[in-house]
């Protein structure tokens, strides 16, 4: 399996906290260790550098504790960047911060017309865009994504509030393969996934409950939460190299490695 070197955007969790609850993982009364979150995040960043990826950083903004979840900052494919619109007011101000970064970096900008939480809900799998809805990204946003990026968009209906973003329920492993938790999807979406990806890896609830599916693959190496041991074993059986990282502090906000990572896809060649 060939690894692709990736250009990634990350945001240091300098102001990370859990002061509000917008998903079932978040408990504002539970203690959070921000310094530990930063160290865990630095290890994730170093893991990407060791794999030969390029990591760019957006400056964190005080008062935006979830800004560390860069996957929600946009969708960037073929040099086009679509900005986001958050469902929850607590995250609204992250959208212009990320938008300004994309613009300064020279991407062709598109603005969302509906709630759209970026790569949290929009995953490029080969020549299809898989787009989640049910909790965050509005179904209406899917049509705009198809129009802007020109990839067929496949709607994925999410049904379990713990797996509120598509990237908590499904991982793209390479152009042909995904791993996912079937129960996180409606019966119709499960049927679509079976049709599109007959060889997919099925994760267990135990893997999903440690956010094991919130993983980042370069086609060969899969960076995933260290606690997702069953999933890691299945991936190794399929020939992937797995790298476990511990993001226990960020999980208190409902985020894992993929949430912290936005893929910047420059042009067709580096898709
Ligand atoms: N606390 C954040 C929220 O609920 C976590 C976002 C995780 N990001 C992701 N791509 N799944 O919005």
Short mmCIF file of C-alpha atoms and ligand atoms in Angstrom, two decimals:
data_model
loop_
_atom_site.label_atom_id
_atom_site.label_comp_id
_atom_site.label_asym_id
_atom_site.label_seq_id
_atom_site.Cartn_x
_atom_site.Cartn_y
_atom_site.Cartn_z
CA UNK A 1 0.00 0.00 0.00
CA UNK A 2 1.27 3.42 -0.94
CA UNK A 3 1.31 6.23 1.57
CA UNK A 4 0.46 9.72 0.34
CA UNK A 5 2.21 12.62 1.97
CA UNK A 6 -0.46 15.00 3.23
CA UNK A 7 -0.75 18.70 3.94
CA UNK A 8 -2.62 19.12 7.22
CA UNK A 9 -3.98 22.01 9.27
CA UNK A 10 -4.03 21.86 13.06
CA UNK A 11 -4.86 24.24 15.92
CA UNK A 12 -2.97 24.04 19.23
CA UNK A 13 -5.40 23.53 22.15
CA UNK A 14 -4.01 26.51 24.10
CA UNK A 15 -7.52 27.55 25.20
CA UNK A 16 -9.04 24.05 25.32
CA UNK A 17 -11.73 23.52 27.96
CA UNK A 18 -15.11 21.85 28.35
CA UNK A 19 -17.33 24.69 29.52
CA UNK A 20 -20.49 23.84 27.57
CA UNK A 21 -22.07 20.62 26.34
CA UNK A 22 -23.05 20.31 22.67
CA UNK A 23 -22.55 16.54 22.39
CA UNK A 24 -23.00 13.65 24.86
CA UNK A 25 -19.24 13.36 25.53
CA UNK A 26 -19.01 16.82 27.08
CA UNK A 27 -19.47 17.18 30.83
CA UNK A 28 -18.66 20.73 31.99
CA UNK A 29 -18.48 19.54 35.62
CA UNK A 30 -15.62 17.08 34.90
CA UNK A 31 -12.05 18.39 35.26
CA UNK A 32 -9.97 18.97 32.13
CA UNK A 33 -6.19 19.23 32.09
CA UNK A 34 -5.36 21.74 29.36
CA UNK A 35 -1.59 21.27 29.72
CA UNK A 36 -2.02 17.52 29.19
CA UNK A 37 -4.30 18.19 26.21
CA UNK A 38 -1.52 20.30 24.68
CA UNK A 39 1.08 17.55 25.24
CA UNK A 40 -1.20 14.91 23.72
CA UNK A 41 -1.89 17.18 20.76
CA UNK A 42 1.86 17.79 20.30
CA UNK A 43 2.37 14.03 20.13
CA UNK A 44 -0.27 13.78 17.43
CA UNK A 45 1.41 16.57 15.48
CA UNK A 46 4.82 14.89 15.86
CA UNK A 47 3.32 11.60 14.65
CA UNK A 48 2.27 13.30 11.42
CA UNK A 49 5.69 14.91 10.98
CA UNK A 50 7.39 11.54 11.53
CA UNK A 51 5.17 10.08 8.78
CA UNK A 52 6.42 12.77 6.42
CA UNK A 53 3.27 14.92 6.40
CA UNK A 54 3.31 18.72 6.42
CA UNK A 55 1.52 20.34 9.35
CA UNK A 56 0.39 23.96 9.21
CA UNK A 57 -0.99 25.72 12.26
CA UNK A 58 -3.79 28.22 12.68
CA UNK A 59 -3.45 30.56 15.67
CA UNK A 60 -5.88 29.57 18.45
CA UNK A 61 -8.36 32.23 19.57
CA UNK A 62 -9.10 32.80 23.29
CA UNK A 63 -12.69 31.94 24.18
CA UNK A 64 -13.01 29.29 21.46
CA UNK A 65 -12.16 26.06 23.34
CA UNK A 66 -13.26 23.74 20.51
CA UNK A 67 -11.13 25.46 17.89
CA UNK A 68 -8.61 22.63 18.33
CA UNK A 69 -10.99 20.53 16.21
CA UNK A 70 -9.66 21.79 12.90
CA UNK A 71 -11.62 19.19 10.91
CA UNK A 72 -14.66 21.38 11.57
CA UNK A 73 -12.97 24.46 10.13
CA UNK A 74 -13.74 23.73 6.49
CA UNK A 75 -13.70 21.30 3.59
CA UNK A 76 -10.71 21.69 1.28
CA UNK A 77 -10.56 19.73 -1.96
CA UNK A 78 -8.80 20.46 -5.26
CA UNK A 79 -7.65 23.88 -4.07
CA UNK A 80 -11.20 24.96 -3.17
CA UNK A 81 -12.07 25.73 0.43
CA UNK A 82 -15.62 25.76 1.66
CA UNK A 83 -16.02 27.65 4.91
CA UNK A 84 -18.30 26.35 7.65
CA UNK A 85 -21.43 27.32 9.50
CA UNK A 86 -21.76 25.76 12.97
CA UNK A 87 -25.04 24.51 14.42
CA UNK A 88 -24.17 25.82 17.88
CA UNK A 89 -23.57 29.47 18.75
CA UNK A 90 -20.67 28.50 21.06
CA UNK A 91 -18.60 27.57 17.99
CA UNK A 92 -19.86 30.22 15.55
CA UNK A 93 -16.81 32.48 15.80
CA UNK A 94 -14.46 29.70 14.73
CA UNK A 95 -15.89 29.88 11.20
CA UNK A 96 -14.52 33.34 10.25
CA UNK A 97 -11.15 32.52 11.87
CA UNK A 98 -10.72 29.44 9.68
CA UNK A 99 -12.14 31.25 6.65
CA UNK A 100 -9.52 33.98 7.01
CA UNK A 101 -6.78 31.35 7.21
CA UNK A 102 -7.93 29.63 3.99
CA UNK A 103 -8.17 32.95 2.18
CA UNK A 104 -4.68 34.00 3.29
CA UNK A 105 -3.36 30.60 2.19
CA UNK A 106 -4.68 31.25 -1.30
CA UNK A 107 -7.58 28.82 -1.56
CA UNK A 108 -10.57 29.56 -3.77
CA UNK A 109 -13.29 30.39 -1.21
CA UNK A 110 -16.90 29.26 -1.02
CA UNK A 111 -19.34 30.22 1.72
CA UNK A 112 -21.87 27.81 3.22
CA UNK A 113 -25.58 28.46 2.81
CA UNK A 114 -26.62 25.96 5.50
CA UNK A 115 -25.21 24.42 8.66
CA UNK A 116 -22.04 22.68 7.50
CA UNK A 117 -19.38 21.45 9.96
CA UNK A 118 -16.69 20.78 7.41
CA UNK A 119 -14.64 17.61 7.33
CA UNK A 120 -16.30 16.50 10.54
CA UNK A 121 -19.21 15.54 8.30
CA UNK A 122 -17.70 15.54 4.80
CA UNK A 123 -15.24 12.83 3.85
CA UNK A 124 -13.75 12.24 0.41
CA UNK A 125 -13.67 8.51 -0.29
CA UNK A 126 -12.21 7.81 -3.70
CA UNK A 127 -14.45 9.72 -6.10
CA UNK A 128 -17.38 10.11 -3.74
CA UNK A 129 -18.01 12.66 -1.05
CA UNK A 130 -19.64 10.99 1.93
CA UNK A 131 -21.67 13.59 3.80
CA UNK A 132 -23.21 13.09 7.22
CA UNK A 133 -26.44 14.59 8.49
CA UNK A 134 -28.80 14.01 11.39
CA UNK A 135 -27.07 16.00 14.11
CA UNK A 136 -24.90 18.81 12.72
CA UNK A 137 -24.49 19.36 8.97
CA UNK A 138 -27.86 20.08 7.33
CA UNK A 139 -29.05 17.82 4.56
CA UNK A 140 -29.42 20.92 2.35
CA UNK A 141 -25.65 21.51 2.66
CA UNK A 142 -25.00 18.29 0.75
CA UNK A 143 -26.37 19.72 -2.50
CA UNK A 144 -24.11 22.75 -2.16
CA UNK A 145 -21.08 20.52 -1.54
CA UNK A 146 -21.81 18.60 -4.72
CA UNK A 147 -22.20 21.83 -6.70
CA UNK A 148 -18.98 23.38 -5.33
CA UNK A 149 -16.67 20.38 -5.49
CA UNK A 150 -18.17 18.40 -8.37
CA UNK A 151 -17.99 15.02 -6.66
CA UNK A 152 -21.12 12.90 -6.28
CA UNK A 153 -22.32 13.39 -2.71
CA UNK A 154 -23.69 10.40 -0.85
CA UNK A 155 -25.87 11.31 2.13
CA UNK A 156 -25.19 9.34 5.30
CA UNK A 157 -27.89 9.48 7.94
CA UNK A 158 -26.38 9.38 11.46
CA UNK A 159 -28.64 7.99 14.20
CA UNK A 160 -26.61 7.74 17.44
CA UNK A 161 -26.00 11.06 19.24
CA UNK A 162 -22.60 9.85 20.51
CA UNK A 163 -21.50 9.63 16.88
CA UNK A 164 -22.78 13.06 15.93
CA UNK A 165 -20.22 13.80 13.19
CA UNK A 166 -19.57 11.42 10.30
CA UNK A 167 -15.88 11.26 11.27
CA UNK A 168 -16.78 9.67 14.62
CA UNK A 169 -18.56 6.79 12.85
CA UNK A 170 -16.53 6.23 9.67
CA UNK A 171 -12.88 6.40 8.61
CA UNK A 172 -11.64 6.55 5.04
CA UNK A 173 -8.70 4.15 4.83
CA UNK A 174 -7.80 4.62 1.16
CA UNK A 175 -9.45 5.27 -2.22
CA UNK A 176 -11.42 2.03 -2.01
CA UNK A 177 -11.88 1.15 1.63
CA UNK A 178 -13.52 2.55 4.72
CA UNK A 179 -14.03 1.37 8.28
CA UNK A 180 -17.29 2.16 10.06
CA UNK A 181 -19.70 1.36 12.87
CA UNK A 182 -22.84 0.03 11.16
CA UNK A 183 -25.16 0.86 14.09
CA UNK A 184 -24.26 4.54 13.85
CA UNK A 185 -26.15 4.75 10.52
CA UNK A 186 -29.79 4.42 9.48
CA UNK A 187 -30.76 1.13 7.79
CA UNK A 188 -30.80 2.83 4.39
CA UNK A 189 -27.36 4.35 4.87
CA UNK A 190 -26.03 0.98 6.03
CA UNK A 191 -27.31 -0.54 2.79
CA UNK A 192 -25.59 2.20 0.77
CA UNK A 193 -22.33 1.60 2.63
CA UNK A 194 -22.51 -2.14 1.95
CA UNK A 195 -23.12 -1.42 -1.74
CA UNK A 196 -20.29 1.09 -2.07
CA UNK A 197 -17.77 -0.65 0.18
CA UNK A 198 -18.39 -4.41 0.22
CA UNK A 199 -14.92 -4.95 1.69
CA UNK A 200 -15.22 -2.38 4.45
CA UNK A 201 -13.88 -3.01 7.94
CA UNK A 202 -16.72 -3.14 10.47
CA UNK A 203 -15.80 -1.64 13.81
CA UNK A 204 -17.27 -2.74 17.12
CA UNK A 205 -19.13 -0.51 19.55
CA UNK A 206 -16.15 -0.84 21.92
CA UNK A 207 -13.87 0.66 19.26
CA UNK A 208 -16.32 3.45 18.46
CA UNK A 209 -16.81 4.29 22.15
CA UNK A 210 -13.14 5.27 22.43
CA UNK A 211 -13.55 7.28 19.21
CA UNK A 212 -11.47 4.65 17.39
CA UNK A 213 -13.05 5.57 14.07
CA UNK A 214 -11.86 9.14 14.42
CA UNK A 215 -8.69 8.13 12.62
CA UNK A 216 -6.40 9.57 9.96
CA UNK A 217 -5.10 7.32 7.19
CA UNK A 218 -2.57 8.17 4.50
CA UNK A 219 -3.43 4.99 2.63
CA UNK A 220 -0.86 2.95 4.49
CA UNK A 221 -0.46 4.24 8.05
CA UNK A 222 -3.54 4.74 10.21
CA UNK A 223 -3.25 7.08 13.20
CA UNK A 224 -5.99 6.19 15.68
CA UNK A 225 -6.77 6.34 19.40
CA UNK A 226 -4.50 3.87 21.24
CA UNK A 227 -7.54 2.53 23.13
CA UNK A 228 -9.12 1.16 19.91
CA UNK A 229 -7.25 -2.13 20.08
CA UNK A 230 -9.73 -4.38 18.23
CA UNK A 231 -9.94 -1.98 15.32
CA UNK A 232 -6.14 -1.65 15.20
CA UNK A 233 -5.81 -5.45 15.02
CA UNK A 234 -8.34 -5.66 12.18
CA UNK A 235 -6.52 -2.94 10.27
CA UNK A 236 -3.17 -4.69 10.69
CA UNK A 237 -4.76 -7.88 9.33
CA UNK A 238 -5.66 -5.87 6.24
CA UNK A 239 -2.05 -4.75 5.84
CA UNK A 240 -2.22 -1.25 7.33
CA UNK A 241 0.35 -0.01 9.81
CA UNK A 242 -1.40 1.36 12.88
CA UNK A 243 -0.11 4.09 15.16
CA UNK A 244 -1.96 4.54 18.44
CA UNK A 245 -2.10 7.98 20.03
CA UNK A 246 -3.61 8.95 23.37
CA UNK A 247 -5.93 11.96 23.18
CA UNK A 248 -7.85 11.24 26.38
CA UNK A 249 -8.22 14.92 27.33
CA UNK A 250 -9.61 15.96 23.97
CA UNK A 251 -12.01 13.02 24.06
CA UNK A 252 -13.73 14.81 26.96
CA UNK A 253 -14.98 17.24 24.30
CA UNK A 254 -15.93 14.39 21.96
CA UNK A 255 -12.86 14.68 19.73
CA UNK A 256 -10.08 12.37 18.55
CA UNK A 257 -7.17 12.49 16.10
CA UNK A 258 -9.24 13.15 12.98
CA UNK A 259 -11.21 15.96 14.66
CA UNK A 260 -7.89 17.71 15.34
CA UNK A 261 -6.80 17.42 11.71
CA UNK A 262 -7.99 19.09 8.53
CA UNK A 263 -6.70 17.79 5.23
CA UNK A 264 -5.69 20.53 2.79
CA UNK A 265 -6.09 19.09 -0.70
CA UNK A 266 -4.26 21.36 -3.06
CA UNK A 267 -5.18 20.27 -6.52
CA UNK A 268 -6.09 17.17 -8.46
CA UNK A 269 -2.57 15.77 -8.25
CA UNK A 270 -2.42 15.86 -4.47
CA UNK A 271 -5.97 14.75 -3.83
N1 LIG B 1 -16.85 19.60 21.08
C1 LIG B 1 -16.81 19.58 19.65
C2 LIG B 1 -18.23 19.64 19.11
O1 LIG B 1 -19.08 19.02 19.69
C3 LIG B 1 -16.09 18.37 19.15
C4 LIG B 1 -15.89 18.38 17.67
C5 LIG B 1 -15.22 17.14 17.17
N2 LIG B 1 -14.89 17.25 15.81
C6 LIG B 1 -15.12 16.30 14.88
N3 LIG B 1 -14.66 16.48 13.70
N4 LIG B 1 -15.82 15.23 15.14
O2 LIG B 1 -18.50 20.29 18.13
#
